[in-house]
XYZ file of C-alpha atoms in Angstrom:
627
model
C -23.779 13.442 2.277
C -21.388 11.691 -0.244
C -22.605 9.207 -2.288
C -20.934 5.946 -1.651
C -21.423 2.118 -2.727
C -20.641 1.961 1.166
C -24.367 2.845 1.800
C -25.340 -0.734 0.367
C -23.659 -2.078 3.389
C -25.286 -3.586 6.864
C -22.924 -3.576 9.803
C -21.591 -7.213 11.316
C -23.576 -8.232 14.534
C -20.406 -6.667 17.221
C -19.590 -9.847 19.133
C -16.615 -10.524 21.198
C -16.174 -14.655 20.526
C -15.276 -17.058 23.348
C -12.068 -18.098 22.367
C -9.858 -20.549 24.763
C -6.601 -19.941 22.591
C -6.725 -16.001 22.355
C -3.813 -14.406 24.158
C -1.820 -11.883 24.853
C 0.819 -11.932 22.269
C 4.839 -11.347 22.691
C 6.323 -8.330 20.655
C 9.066 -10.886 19.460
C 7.885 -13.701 18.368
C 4.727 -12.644 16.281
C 6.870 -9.959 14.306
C 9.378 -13.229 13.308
C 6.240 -13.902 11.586
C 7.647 -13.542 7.604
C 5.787 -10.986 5.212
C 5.786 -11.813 1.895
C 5.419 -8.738 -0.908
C 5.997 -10.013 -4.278
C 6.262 -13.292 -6.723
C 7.126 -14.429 -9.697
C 7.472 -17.300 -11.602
C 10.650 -19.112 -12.871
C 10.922 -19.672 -16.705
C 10.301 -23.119 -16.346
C 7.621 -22.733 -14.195
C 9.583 -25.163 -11.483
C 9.874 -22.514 -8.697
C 8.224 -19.170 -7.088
C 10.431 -16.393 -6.687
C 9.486 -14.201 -4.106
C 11.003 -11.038 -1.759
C 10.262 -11.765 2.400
C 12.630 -10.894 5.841
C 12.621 -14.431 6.764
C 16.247 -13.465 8.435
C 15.089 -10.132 9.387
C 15.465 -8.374 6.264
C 14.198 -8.174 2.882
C 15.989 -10.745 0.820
C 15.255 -12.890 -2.517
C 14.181 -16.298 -2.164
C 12.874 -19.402 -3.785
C 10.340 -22.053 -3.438
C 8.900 -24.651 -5.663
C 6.346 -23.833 -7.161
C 4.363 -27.301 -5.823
C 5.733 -26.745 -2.231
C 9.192 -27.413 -0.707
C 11.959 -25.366 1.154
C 12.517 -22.187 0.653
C 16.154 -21.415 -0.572
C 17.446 -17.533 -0.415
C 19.345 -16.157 -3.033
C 20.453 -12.834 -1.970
C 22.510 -11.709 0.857
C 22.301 -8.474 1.746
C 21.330 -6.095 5.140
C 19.839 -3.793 2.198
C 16.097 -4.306 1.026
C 15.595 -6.398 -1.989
C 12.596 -5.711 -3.913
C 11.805 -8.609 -6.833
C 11.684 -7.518 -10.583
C 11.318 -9.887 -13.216
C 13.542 -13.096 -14.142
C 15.019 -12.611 -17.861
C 13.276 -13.782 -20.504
C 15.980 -16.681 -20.887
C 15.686 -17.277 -17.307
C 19.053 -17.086 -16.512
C 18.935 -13.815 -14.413
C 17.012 -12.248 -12.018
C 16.298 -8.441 -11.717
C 15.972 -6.723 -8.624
C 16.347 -3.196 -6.801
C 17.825 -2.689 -3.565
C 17.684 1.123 -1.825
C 20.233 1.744 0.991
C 18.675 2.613 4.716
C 14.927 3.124 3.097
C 16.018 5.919 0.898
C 13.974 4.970 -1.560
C 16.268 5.830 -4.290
C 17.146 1.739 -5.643
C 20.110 0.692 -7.427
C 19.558 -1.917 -10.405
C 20.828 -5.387 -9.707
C 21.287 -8.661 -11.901
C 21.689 -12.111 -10.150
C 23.030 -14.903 -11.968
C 20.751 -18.061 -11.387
C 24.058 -20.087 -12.886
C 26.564 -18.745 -10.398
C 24.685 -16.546 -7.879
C 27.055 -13.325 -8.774
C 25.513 -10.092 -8.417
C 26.207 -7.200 -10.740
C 24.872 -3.000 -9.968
C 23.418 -2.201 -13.335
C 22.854 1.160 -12.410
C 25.606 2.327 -10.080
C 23.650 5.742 -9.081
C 23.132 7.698 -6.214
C 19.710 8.912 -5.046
C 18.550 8.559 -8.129
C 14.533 6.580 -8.202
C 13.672 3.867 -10.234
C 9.936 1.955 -11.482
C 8.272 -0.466 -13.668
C 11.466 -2.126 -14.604
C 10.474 -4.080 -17.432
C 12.468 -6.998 -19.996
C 12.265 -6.909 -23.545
C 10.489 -9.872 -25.013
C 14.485 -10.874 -26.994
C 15.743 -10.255 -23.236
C 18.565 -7.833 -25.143
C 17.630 -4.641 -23.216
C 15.510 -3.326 -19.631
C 13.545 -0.672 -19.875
C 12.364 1.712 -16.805
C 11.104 4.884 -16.068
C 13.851 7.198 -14.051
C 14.685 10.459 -12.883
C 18.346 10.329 -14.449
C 17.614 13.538 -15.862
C 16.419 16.028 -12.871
C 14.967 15.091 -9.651
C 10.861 14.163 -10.067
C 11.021 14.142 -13.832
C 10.430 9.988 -15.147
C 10.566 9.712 -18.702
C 11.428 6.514 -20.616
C 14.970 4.539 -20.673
C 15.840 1.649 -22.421
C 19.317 -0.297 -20.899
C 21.856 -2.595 -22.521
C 22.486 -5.038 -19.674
C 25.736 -6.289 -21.010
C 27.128 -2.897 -21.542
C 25.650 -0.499 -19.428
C 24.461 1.527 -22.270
C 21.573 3.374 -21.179
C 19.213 5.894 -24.067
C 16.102 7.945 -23.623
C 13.419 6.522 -25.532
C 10.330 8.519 -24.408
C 10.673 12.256 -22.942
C 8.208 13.492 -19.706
C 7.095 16.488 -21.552
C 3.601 14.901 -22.000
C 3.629 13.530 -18.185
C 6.314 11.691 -16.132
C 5.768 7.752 -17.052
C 4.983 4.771 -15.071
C 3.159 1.425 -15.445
C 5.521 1.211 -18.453
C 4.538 -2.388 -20.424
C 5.943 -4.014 -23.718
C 3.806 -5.807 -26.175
C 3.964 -9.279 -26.613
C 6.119 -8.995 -30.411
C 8.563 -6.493 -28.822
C 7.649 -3.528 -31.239
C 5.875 -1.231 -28.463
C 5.348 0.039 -24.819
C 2.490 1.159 -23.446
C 2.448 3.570 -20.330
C 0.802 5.772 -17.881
C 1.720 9.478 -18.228
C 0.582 11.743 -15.157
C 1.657 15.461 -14.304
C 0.266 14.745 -10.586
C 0.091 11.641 -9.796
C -3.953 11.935 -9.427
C -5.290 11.888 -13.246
C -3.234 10.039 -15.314
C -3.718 9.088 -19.555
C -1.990 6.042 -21.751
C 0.309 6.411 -24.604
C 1.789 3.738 -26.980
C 5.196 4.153 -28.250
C 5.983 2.320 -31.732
C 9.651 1.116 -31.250
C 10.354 1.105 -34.804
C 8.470 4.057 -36.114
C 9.211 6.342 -33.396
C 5.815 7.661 -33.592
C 3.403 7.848 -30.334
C -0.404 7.257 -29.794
C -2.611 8.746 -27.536
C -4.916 6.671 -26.442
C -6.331 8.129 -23.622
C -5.482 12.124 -22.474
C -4.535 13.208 -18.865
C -7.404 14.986 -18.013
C -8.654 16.136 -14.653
C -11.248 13.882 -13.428
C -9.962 10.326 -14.529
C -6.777 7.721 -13.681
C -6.281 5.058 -16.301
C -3.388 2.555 -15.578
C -2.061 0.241 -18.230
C -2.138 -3.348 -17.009
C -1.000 -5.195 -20.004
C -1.329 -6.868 -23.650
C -3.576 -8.689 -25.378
C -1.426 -11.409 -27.135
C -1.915 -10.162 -30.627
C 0.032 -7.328 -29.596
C -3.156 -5.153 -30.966
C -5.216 -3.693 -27.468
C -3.833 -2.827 -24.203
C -5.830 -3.275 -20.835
C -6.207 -0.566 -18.365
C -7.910 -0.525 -14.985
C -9.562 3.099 -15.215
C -12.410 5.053 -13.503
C -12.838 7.370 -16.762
C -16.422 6.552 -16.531
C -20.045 8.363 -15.476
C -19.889 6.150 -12.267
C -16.148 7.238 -11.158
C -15.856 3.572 -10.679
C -12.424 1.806 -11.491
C -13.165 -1.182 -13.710
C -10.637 -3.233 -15.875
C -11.152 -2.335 -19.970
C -9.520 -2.711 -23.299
C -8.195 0.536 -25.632
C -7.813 -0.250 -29.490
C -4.441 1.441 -30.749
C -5.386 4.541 -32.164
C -6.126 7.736 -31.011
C -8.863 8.072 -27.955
C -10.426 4.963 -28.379
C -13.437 3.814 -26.677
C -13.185 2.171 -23.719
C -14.368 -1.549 -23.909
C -15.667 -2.191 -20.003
C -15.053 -5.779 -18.612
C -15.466 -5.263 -15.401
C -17.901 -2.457 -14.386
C -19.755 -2.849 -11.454
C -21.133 -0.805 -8.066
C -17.210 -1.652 -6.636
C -13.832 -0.722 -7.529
C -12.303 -3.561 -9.806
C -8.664 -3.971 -10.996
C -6.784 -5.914 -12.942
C -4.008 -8.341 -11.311
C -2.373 -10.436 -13.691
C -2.423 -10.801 -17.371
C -2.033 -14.287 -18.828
C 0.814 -15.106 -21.584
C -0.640 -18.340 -22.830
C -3.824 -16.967 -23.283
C -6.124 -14.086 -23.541
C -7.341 -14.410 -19.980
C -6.850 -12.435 -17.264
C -6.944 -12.490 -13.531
C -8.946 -9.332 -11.570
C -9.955 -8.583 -8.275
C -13.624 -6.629 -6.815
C -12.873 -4.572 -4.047
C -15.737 -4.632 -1.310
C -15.183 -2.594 1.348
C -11.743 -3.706 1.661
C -12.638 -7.540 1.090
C -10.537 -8.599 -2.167
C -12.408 -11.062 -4.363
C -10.211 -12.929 -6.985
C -11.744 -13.918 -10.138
C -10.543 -15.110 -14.285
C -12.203 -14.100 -16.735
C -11.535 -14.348 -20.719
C -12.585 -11.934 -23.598
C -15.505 -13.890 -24.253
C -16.729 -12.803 -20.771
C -16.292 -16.169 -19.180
C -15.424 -16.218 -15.861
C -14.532 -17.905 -12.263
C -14.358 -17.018 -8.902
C -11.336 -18.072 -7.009
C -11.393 -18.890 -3.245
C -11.093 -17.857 -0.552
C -13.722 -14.901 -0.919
C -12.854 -13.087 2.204
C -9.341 -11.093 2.913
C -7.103 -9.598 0.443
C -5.039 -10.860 -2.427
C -1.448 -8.888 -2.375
C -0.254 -10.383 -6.113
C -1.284 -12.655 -8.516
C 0.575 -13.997 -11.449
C 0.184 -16.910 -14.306
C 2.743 -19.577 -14.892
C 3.994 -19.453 -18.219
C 1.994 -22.093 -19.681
C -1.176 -20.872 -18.502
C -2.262 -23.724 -16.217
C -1.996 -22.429 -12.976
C -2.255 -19.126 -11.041
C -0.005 -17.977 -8.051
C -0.983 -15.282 -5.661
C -0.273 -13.553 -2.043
C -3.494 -13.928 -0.071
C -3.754 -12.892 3.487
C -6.591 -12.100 6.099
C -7.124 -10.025 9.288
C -6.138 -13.493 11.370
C -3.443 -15.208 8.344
C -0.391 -12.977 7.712
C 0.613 -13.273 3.586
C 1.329 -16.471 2.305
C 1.792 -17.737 -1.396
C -0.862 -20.397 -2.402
C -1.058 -22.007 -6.135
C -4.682 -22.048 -7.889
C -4.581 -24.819 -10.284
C -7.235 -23.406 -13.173
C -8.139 -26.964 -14.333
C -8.624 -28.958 -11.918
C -9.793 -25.851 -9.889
C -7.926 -26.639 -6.478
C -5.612 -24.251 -4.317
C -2.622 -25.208 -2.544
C -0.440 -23.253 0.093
C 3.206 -23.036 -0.742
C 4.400 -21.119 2.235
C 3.419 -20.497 5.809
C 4.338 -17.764 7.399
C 2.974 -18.198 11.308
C 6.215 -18.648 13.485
C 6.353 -19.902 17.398
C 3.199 -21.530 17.975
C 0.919 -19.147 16.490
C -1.901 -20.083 14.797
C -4.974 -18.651 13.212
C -6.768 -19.102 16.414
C -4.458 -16.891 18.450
C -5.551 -13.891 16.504
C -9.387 -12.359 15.490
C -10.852 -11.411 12.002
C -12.035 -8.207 11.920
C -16.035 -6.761 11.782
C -16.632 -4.668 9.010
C -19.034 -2.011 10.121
C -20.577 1.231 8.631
C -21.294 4.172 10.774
C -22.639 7.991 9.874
C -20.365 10.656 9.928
C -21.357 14.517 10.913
C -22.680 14.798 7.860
C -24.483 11.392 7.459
C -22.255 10.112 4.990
C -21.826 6.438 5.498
C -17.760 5.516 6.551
C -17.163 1.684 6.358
C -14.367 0.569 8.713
C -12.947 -2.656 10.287
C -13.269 -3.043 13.742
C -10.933 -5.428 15.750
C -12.651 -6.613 18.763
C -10.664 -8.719 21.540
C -12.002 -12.190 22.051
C -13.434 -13.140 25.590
C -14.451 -9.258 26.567
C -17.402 -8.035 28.431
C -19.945 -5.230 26.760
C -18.775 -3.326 30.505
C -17.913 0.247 28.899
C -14.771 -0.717 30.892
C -12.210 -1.291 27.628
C -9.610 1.028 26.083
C -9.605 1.711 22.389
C -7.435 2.665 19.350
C -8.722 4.590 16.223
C -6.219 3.797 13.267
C -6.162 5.813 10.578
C -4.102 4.200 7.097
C -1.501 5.894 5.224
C -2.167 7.356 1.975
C -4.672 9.242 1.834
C -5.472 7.402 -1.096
C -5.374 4.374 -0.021
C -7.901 1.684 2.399
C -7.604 -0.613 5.095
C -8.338 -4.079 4.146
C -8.997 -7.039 5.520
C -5.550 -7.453 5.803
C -2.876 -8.538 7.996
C -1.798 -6.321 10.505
C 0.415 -7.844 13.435
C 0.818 -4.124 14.960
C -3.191 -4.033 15.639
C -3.239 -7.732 16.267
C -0.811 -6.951 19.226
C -2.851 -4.471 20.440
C -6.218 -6.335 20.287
C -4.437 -9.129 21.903
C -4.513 -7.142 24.838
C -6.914 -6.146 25.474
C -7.849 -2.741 22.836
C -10.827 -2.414 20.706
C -9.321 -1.470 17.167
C -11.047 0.557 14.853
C -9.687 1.360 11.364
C -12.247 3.975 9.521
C -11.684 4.260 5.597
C -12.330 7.972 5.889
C -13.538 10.127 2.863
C -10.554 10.702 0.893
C -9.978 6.681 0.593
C -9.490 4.741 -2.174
C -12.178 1.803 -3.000
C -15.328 4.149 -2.703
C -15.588 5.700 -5.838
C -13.914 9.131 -7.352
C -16.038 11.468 -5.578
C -15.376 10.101 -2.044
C -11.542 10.252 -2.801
C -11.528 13.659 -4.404
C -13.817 14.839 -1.711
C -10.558 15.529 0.554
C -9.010 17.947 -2.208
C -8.508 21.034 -0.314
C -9.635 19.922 2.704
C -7.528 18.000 4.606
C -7.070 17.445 8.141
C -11.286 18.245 7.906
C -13.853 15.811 6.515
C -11.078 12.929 7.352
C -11.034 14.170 10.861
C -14.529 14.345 11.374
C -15.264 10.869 10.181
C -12.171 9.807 12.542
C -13.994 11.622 15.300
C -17.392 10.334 14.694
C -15.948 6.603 14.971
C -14.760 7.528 18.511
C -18.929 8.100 18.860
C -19.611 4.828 17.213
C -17.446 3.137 19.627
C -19.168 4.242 22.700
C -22.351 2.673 21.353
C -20.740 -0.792 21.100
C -20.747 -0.837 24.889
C -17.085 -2.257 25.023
C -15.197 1.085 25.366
C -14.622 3.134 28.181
C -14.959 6.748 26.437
C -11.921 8.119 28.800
C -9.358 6.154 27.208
C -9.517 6.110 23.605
C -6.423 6.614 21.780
C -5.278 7.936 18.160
C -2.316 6.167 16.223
C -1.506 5.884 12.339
C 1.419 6.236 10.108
C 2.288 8.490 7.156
C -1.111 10.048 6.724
C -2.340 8.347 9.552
C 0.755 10.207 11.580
C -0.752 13.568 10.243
C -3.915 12.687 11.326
C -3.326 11.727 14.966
C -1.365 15.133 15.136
C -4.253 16.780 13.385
C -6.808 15.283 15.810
C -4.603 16.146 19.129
C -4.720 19.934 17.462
C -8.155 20.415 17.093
C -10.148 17.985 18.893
C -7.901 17.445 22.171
C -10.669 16.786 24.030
C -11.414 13.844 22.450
C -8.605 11.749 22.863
C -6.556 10.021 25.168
C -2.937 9.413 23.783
C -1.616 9.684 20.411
C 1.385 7.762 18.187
C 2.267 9.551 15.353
C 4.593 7.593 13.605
C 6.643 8.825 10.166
C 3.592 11.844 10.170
C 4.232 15.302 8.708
C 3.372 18.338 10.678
C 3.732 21.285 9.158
C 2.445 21.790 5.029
C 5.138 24.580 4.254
C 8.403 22.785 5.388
C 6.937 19.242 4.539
C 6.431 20.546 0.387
C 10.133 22.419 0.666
C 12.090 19.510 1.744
C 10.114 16.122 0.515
C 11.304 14.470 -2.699
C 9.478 16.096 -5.682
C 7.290 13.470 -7.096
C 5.503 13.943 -3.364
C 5.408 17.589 -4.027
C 3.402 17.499 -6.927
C 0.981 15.686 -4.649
C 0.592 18.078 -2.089
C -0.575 20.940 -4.786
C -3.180 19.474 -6.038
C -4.622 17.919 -2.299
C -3.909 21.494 -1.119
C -3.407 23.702 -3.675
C -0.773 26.014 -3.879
C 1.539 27.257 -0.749
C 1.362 31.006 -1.751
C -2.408 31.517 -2.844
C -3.715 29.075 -0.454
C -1.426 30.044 2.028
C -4.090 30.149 4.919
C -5.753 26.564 4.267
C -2.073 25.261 4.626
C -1.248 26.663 7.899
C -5.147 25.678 9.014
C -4.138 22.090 8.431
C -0.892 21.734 9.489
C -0.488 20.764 13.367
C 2.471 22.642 13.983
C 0.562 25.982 14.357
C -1.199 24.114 16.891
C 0.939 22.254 19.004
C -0.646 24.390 22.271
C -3.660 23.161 21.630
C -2.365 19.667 22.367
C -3.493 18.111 26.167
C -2.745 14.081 25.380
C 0.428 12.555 25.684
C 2.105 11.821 22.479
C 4.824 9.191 21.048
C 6.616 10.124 18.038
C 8.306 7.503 15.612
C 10.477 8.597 12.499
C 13.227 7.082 9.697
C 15.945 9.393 9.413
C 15.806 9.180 5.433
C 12.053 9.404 5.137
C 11.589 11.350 1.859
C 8.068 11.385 1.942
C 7.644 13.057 5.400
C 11.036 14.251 5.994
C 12.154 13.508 9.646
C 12.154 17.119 10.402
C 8.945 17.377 10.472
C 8.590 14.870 13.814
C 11.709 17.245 15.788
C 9.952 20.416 15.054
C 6.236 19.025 16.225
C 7.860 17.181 19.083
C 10.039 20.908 20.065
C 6.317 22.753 19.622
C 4.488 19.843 21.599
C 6.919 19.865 24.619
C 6.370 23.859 25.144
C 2.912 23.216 26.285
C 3.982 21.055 28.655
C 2.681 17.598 27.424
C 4.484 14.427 28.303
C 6.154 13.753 24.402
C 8.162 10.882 23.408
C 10.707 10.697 20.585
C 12.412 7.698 18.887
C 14.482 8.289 14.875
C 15.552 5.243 13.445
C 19.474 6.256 12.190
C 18.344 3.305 9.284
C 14.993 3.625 7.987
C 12.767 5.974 5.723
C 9.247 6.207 5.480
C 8.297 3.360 7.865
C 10.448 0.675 9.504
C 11.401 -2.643 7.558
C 14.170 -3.821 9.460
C 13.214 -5.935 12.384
C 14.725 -5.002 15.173
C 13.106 -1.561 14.295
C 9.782 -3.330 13.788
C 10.201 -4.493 17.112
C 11.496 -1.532 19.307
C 8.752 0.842 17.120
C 5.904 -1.308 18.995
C 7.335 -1.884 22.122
C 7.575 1.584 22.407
C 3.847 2.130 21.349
C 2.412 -0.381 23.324
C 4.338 0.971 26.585
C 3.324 4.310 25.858
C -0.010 3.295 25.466
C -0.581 0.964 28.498
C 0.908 4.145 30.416
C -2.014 6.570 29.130
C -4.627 4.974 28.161
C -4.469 0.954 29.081
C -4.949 1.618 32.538
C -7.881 -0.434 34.063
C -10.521 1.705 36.152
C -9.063 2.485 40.032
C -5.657 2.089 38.488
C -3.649 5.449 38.705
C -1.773 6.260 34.936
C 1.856 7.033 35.007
């Protein structure tokens, strides 16, 4: 058994509520319901900038920041993902990739004339942690302008292009890249796998670099921000005896202590730094329930409503005074709300339920803890329809997240809502090799995936027969990204125990995914699997492919034609393998989309085509005959 802060949880009493306004949903209308990803504030503090697909695709708009229209500032059939406004707050910064690529362009909008000029003018060519300088005179970011996968340091002129290395990879590619408040330094993350990760600080006018905490290989420590003297930096970091992430201040100077702010039995991170203050804004990750709370270096603190759901971003005005953030819930898709710190109130600024819906047409999860084979406790969210009889008599989903490392919240999720709308018990395990459950529990899946994960996903199709709502016959599997290679996993070596599967944007085969994904993904794959060559046999164990004749439930494949984190050759070889045992398989690329589908008439078709497929093969009532 693992140990696990999950095994201080009791399960929510399983109740299907009487509901009058619960209904089966339409496909079109609840995915013109607007996601929200990102905010910031104006200069002034007078408006909200944020990125949403109110029109369908991911565009730059405004808002003020006390409530009012939205007015949208780019035009483009592109995604536009927000940066930062310039320090003079003339210009906004944003990145736009073409077809999900991945692979952004640099962009500065004028907020005098609306004009829009490429900074970068590159071609497949990734971009992060785009950052200002304090003057506003130069950008810095970390990109692979060098070699594919390799991220060191670069520092742009905006008015002339000019672009200089500043801070080489050979200690780790960079990321998280922050500058101090006076302008004289950047701190960063450095990582050689993207797993354990250390902090440097680079003195812009010395030259000279600090280490102030190694990559080793047991620990992740992510630079956050600044205090405003310019003299510690704040990490989130689990470098500690409990494995626990918790938020923490580093002196400048080689391997500092770390002083802990935050440590507790759950997973904490930092959110949002303040600039008129030293106070910052974190959240306590229970289970997948986000709590928001402030806190200053004296230890003073506040909780922020509401307690329950998940908070996206968070980010100070410039004065101080008040506190925007993205807050949604299993029944409230994203929305922007303002926390006023004084007078402690919270307004909403946006709302993005479309057509009549409301919170009532939709059901807030149960989060519920079950034993796996092995007795460790799994904590998972389970979606259960309102107005349903404990009758055995109801088909089911298992949905496995993406990642691995990463969780299902309490989120909002209008694929699953869909599905629980009619009629589907949902159940969304956060298997062993999730985030938000301590070091151990992640790390647990090193060199063995497509095993522990798969047992806990099979021993949640055992805790839903013991609800009494699910008819055992008709449970399916679907996920995306890892969840993709997990439904293929599961229809490979435990076809007995499932219906149906959608794999959407999956990989299926180790050897061919870790030759043609982008690099940075490569690294990954070693250390979850180890090498290709010495480990050779674990990697064909795990990947589907080899097993494609073991498969006896119908499957639906889903796939972006530039995916470059599970290249889209890995759905047409598993879909040629699946079809010569003789399975009923399905097949839809997207000619426009990478690694998962952001443009909504892809949305749509993507769960049309699921929930067909589904109510062919598994939604069925009893006495009805399946297609």
């Amino acid at each position: 058994m693992l140990p696990t802060p999950a095994s201080k949880l009791s399960s929510d009493k399983l109740v299907s509520p009487e509901n009058p306004s619960f209904r089966p949903l339409d496909i079109d209308t609840l995915y013109h319901t607007r996601a929200i990803n990102s905010l910031r504030w104006s200069i002034d503090g007078e408006f909200l900038y944020f990125d949403t697909n109110i029109t369908g695709r991911y565009n730059i708009w405004q808002v003020p920041s006390n409530g009012g229209w939205p007015a949208q500032l780019t035009v483009s059939d592109e995604r536009n993902m927000l940066e930062d406004p310039s320090p003079d707050g003339r210009h906004l910064l944003y990145a736009q990739d073409e077809q999900g690529n991945e692979k952004p362009n640099l962009y500065l909008l004028s907020l005098d004339d609306y004009t829009v000029k490429n900074l970068t003018q590159t071609d497949k060519i990734g971009y992060r942690d785009m950052r200002w300088s304090p003057d506003g005179k130069s950008l810095i970011f970390a990109a692979e302008r060098e070699s594919p996968g390799a991220y060191p340091i670069w520092q742009m002129d905006p008015a002339t292009g000019t672009v200089k290395k500043i801070v080489t990879n050979e200690a780790g590619d960079c990321e998280y890249l922050e500058y101090s408040p006076d302008g004289k330094k950047i701190a960063y993350s450095t990582t050689r796998n993207y797993q354990y990760t250390g902090v440097r600080v680079k003195d812009l006018e010395a030259g000279a670099e600090t280490v102030l905490a190694p990559i080793d290989d047991k620990s992740t420590t992510i630079v956050q921000g600044w205090t405003r003297d310019s003299k510690r930096v704040y990490v989130t970091s689990n470098a500690n005896q409990q494995g626990i992430e918790a938020v923490a201040l580093l002196e400048l100077k080689e391997n500092p202590e770390f002083k802990w702010l935050t440590l507790g039995q759950w997973d904490s991170q930092m959110v949002a730094v303040s600039d008129a203050e030293d106070k910052f804004a974190y959240i306590v990750n229970r289970a997948g329930n986000l709590r928001l709370l402030l806190r200053d270096l004296n230890g003073e603190e506040e909780e922020i409503p509401p307690a329950q759901g998940v908070v996206r971003a968070a980010r100070f005005s410039p004065d101080g005074k008040r506190l925007a953030i993205i807050h949604a819930q299993g029944d409230s898709p994203h929305d922007i709300w303002v926390y006023d710190i004084k007078a402690r109130t919270l307004k909403q600024i946006t709302s993005s339920l479309v057509g009549g819906l409301h919170q009532d047409n939709f059901v807030n999860p149960h989060l519920v803890v079950y034993p796996s084979y092995d007795e460790t406790p799994i904590a998972s969210f389970l979606y259960i329809p309102a107005n349903i009889k404990q009758d055995n008599s109801h088909p089911a989903i298992i949905y496995p997240h993406g990642g691995p490392q990463w969780e299902h919240f309490n989120s909002w999720y209008p694929r699953l809502q869909y599905f629980v709308s009619h009629g589907y018990v949902v159940m969304a395990p956060n298997f062993r090799g999730s985030t938000g459950f301590g070091r151990e529990f992640t790390e647990s899946l090193r060199k063995d995936c497509g095993g522990g994960d798969l047992k806990d996903l099979v021993a949640a199709t055992e805790y839903l027969k013991r609800t009494g709502y699910v008819d055992p016959d008709r449970i399916a599997i679907m996920g995306g990204s890892w969840g993709g290679y997990l439904t293929l996993i599961a229809l490979t070596k435990t076809p007995e125990v499932w219906a149906a599967g959608v794999s959407i944007v999956p990989l299926a085969n180790w050897f061919t995914a870790h030759e043609n994904e982008d690099p940075v993904l490569q690294k990954n794959d070693e250390w979850l699997m180890g090498d290709p060559v010495t480990d050779r046999e674990l990697w064909r164990d795990r990947s589907p492919i080899f097993f494609a004749d073991k498969i006896r439930a119908p499957l639906l494949l889903l796939a972006g034609k530039n995916d470059i984190r599970c290249p889209v050759e890995e759905t047409m070889q598993m879909a040629d393998a699946a079809r010569k045992n003789g399975v009923t398989v399905e097949v839809k690329v997207y000619e426009d989309e990478g690694h998962g589908f952001v443009r909504r008439e892809n949305e749509i078709d993507s769960i049309k085509r699921s929930a067909k497929f589904l109510e062919t093969h598994v939604g069925a009532r009893p006495g009805q005959p399946r297609e």
